[in-house]
Short mmCIF file of C-alpha atoms in Angstrom, two decimals:
data_model
loop_
_atom_site.label_atom_id
_atom_site.label_comp_id
_atom_site.label_asym_id
_atom_site.label_seq_id
_atom_site.Cartn_x
_atom_site.Cartn_y
_atom_site.Cartn_z
CA MET A 975 226.81 -61.30 158.03
CA GLU A 976 229.88 -61.11 155.45
CA GLN A 977 228.69 -63.89 153.70
CA SER A 978 225.00 -62.70 153.21
CA LEU A 979 226.31 -59.73 151.94
CA GLU A 980 227.82 -61.35 149.30
CA ILE A 981 224.76 -63.04 148.57
CA ALA A 982 222.69 -60.22 148.20
CA VAL A 983 225.45 -58.45 146.12
CA THR A 984 225.73 -61.24 143.61
CA LEU A 985 221.96 -61.43 143.46
CA VAL A 986 221.93 -56.98 142.65
CA ILE A 987 224.53 -57.51 139.94
CA ALA A 988 222.62 -60.51 138.47
CA ILE A 989 219.57 -58.59 138.45
CA ALA A 990 220.79 -55.39 137.06
CA VAL A 991 222.75 -57.32 134.38
CA ALA A 992 219.70 -59.08 133.13
CA PHE A 993 218.03 -55.90 133.03
CA LEU A 994 220.50 -53.82 131.13
CA ILE A 995 220.95 -56.97 128.81
CA GLU A 996 216.89 -57.10 127.74
CA LEU A 997 216.84 -53.13 127.75
CA LEU A 998 219.70 -53.55 124.76
CA LYS A 999 218.12 -56.66 123.51
CA HIS A 1000 214.93 -54.13 122.64
CA THR A 1001 217.07 -51.75 120.89
CA ASN A 1002 217.65 -51.76 117.19
CA LEU A 1003 221.46 -52.77 117.35
CA ARG A 1004 222.31 -56.00 115.63
CA ILE A 1005 223.50 -58.20 118.99
CA THR A 1006 224.80 -61.58 118.84
CA ALA A 1007 224.26 -63.84 121.30
CA GLU A 1008 228.36 -64.13 121.66
CA MET A 1009 228.13 -60.32 122.17
CA THR A 1010 225.46 -60.59 124.72
CA HIS A 1011 227.54 -63.06 126.64
CA LEU A 1012 230.18 -60.84 126.80
CA LEU A 1013 228.51 -57.91 127.75
CA SER A 1014 227.00 -59.62 130.48
CA LEU A 1015 230.53 -60.76 131.93
CA VAL A 1016 231.67 -57.20 131.75
CA LEU A 1017 229.10 -55.89 133.16
CA GLY A 1018 229.21 -58.10 135.83
CA ILE A 1019 232.86 -57.28 136.69
CA VAL A 1020 231.91 -53.63 136.61
CA GLY A 1021 229.21 -54.14 138.93
CA GLY A 1022 231.74 -56.15 141.34
CA MET A 1023 234.14 -53.09 141.20
CA ILE A 1024 231.27 -51.10 142.17
CA ALA A 1025 230.34 -53.07 145.01
CA MET A 1026 234.02 -53.58 146.03
CA TYR A 1027 234.56 -49.86 146.21
CA LEU A 1028 231.52 -48.85 148.16
CA THR A 1029 231.89 -52.19 150.61
CA GLN A 1030 235.89 -51.70 150.75
CA GLY A 1031 236.40 -55.36 149.84
CA ASP A 1032 239.05 -57.56 148.34
CA PHE A 1033 239.42 -57.32 144.48
CA GLU A 1034 239.56 -61.26 144.14
CA THR A 1035 236.12 -62.03 146.30
CA TYR A 1036 234.20 -58.98 144.50
CA VAL A 1037 235.62 -60.01 140.71
CA PHE A 1038 234.26 -63.32 141.44
CA ILE A 1039 231.14 -61.89 142.96
CA GLY A 1040 230.69 -60.05 139.63
CA LEU A 1041 231.26 -63.09 137.61
CA THR A 1042 229.02 -65.11 139.67
CA GLY A 1043 226.23 -62.46 138.97
CA ALA A 1044 226.86 -62.24 135.04
CA ILE A 1045 226.62 -66.09 134.75
CA ALA A 1046 223.77 -66.11 136.96
CA ALA A 1047 221.51 -63.33 135.19
CA PRO A 1048 219.68 -65.13 132.59
CA GLY A 1049 218.50 -67.76 135.08
CA ILE A 1050 217.33 -65.18 137.45
CA TYR A 1051 215.51 -63.21 134.95
CA ASP A 1052 213.85 -66.19 133.65
CA MET A 1053 212.90 -67.11 137.41
CA LEU A 1054 211.65 -63.21 138.06
CA ILE A 1055 209.69 -63.45 134.84
CA SER A 1056 207.98 -66.86 135.43
CA ARG A 1057 207.02 -65.96 138.86
CA LEU A 1058 205.88 -62.55 138.09
CA GLY A 1059 203.98 -63.91 135.65
CA ILE A 1060 204.96 -61.16 133.08
CA SER A 1061 204.99 -62.13 129.23
CA LYS A 1062 208.62 -61.87 127.93
CA GLY A 1063 207.35 -59.68 124.57
CA VAL A 1064 206.26 -59.56 121.26
CA ASN A 1065 209.60 -61.18 119.72
CA LYS A 1066 209.93 -64.04 122.28
#
């Protein structure tokens, strides 16, 4: 049961990070790829900390879950876009 919760939390964090990064890309801010990757990791860790607080889990486990979600975010975003048949936008 706990393993399925961890997988679900990782997927939720990954989708949230991917959504926030894509929203940020469509603003007029000049963001480099390095800044995007660093922001993804920070958002993943923050998401892991929020999940840790909500589920009363271990610090190490949820930091790892947050980092895993942040690393998986671009791949999950691409998979969702291709499966749902949504175009990536004008700039892509």
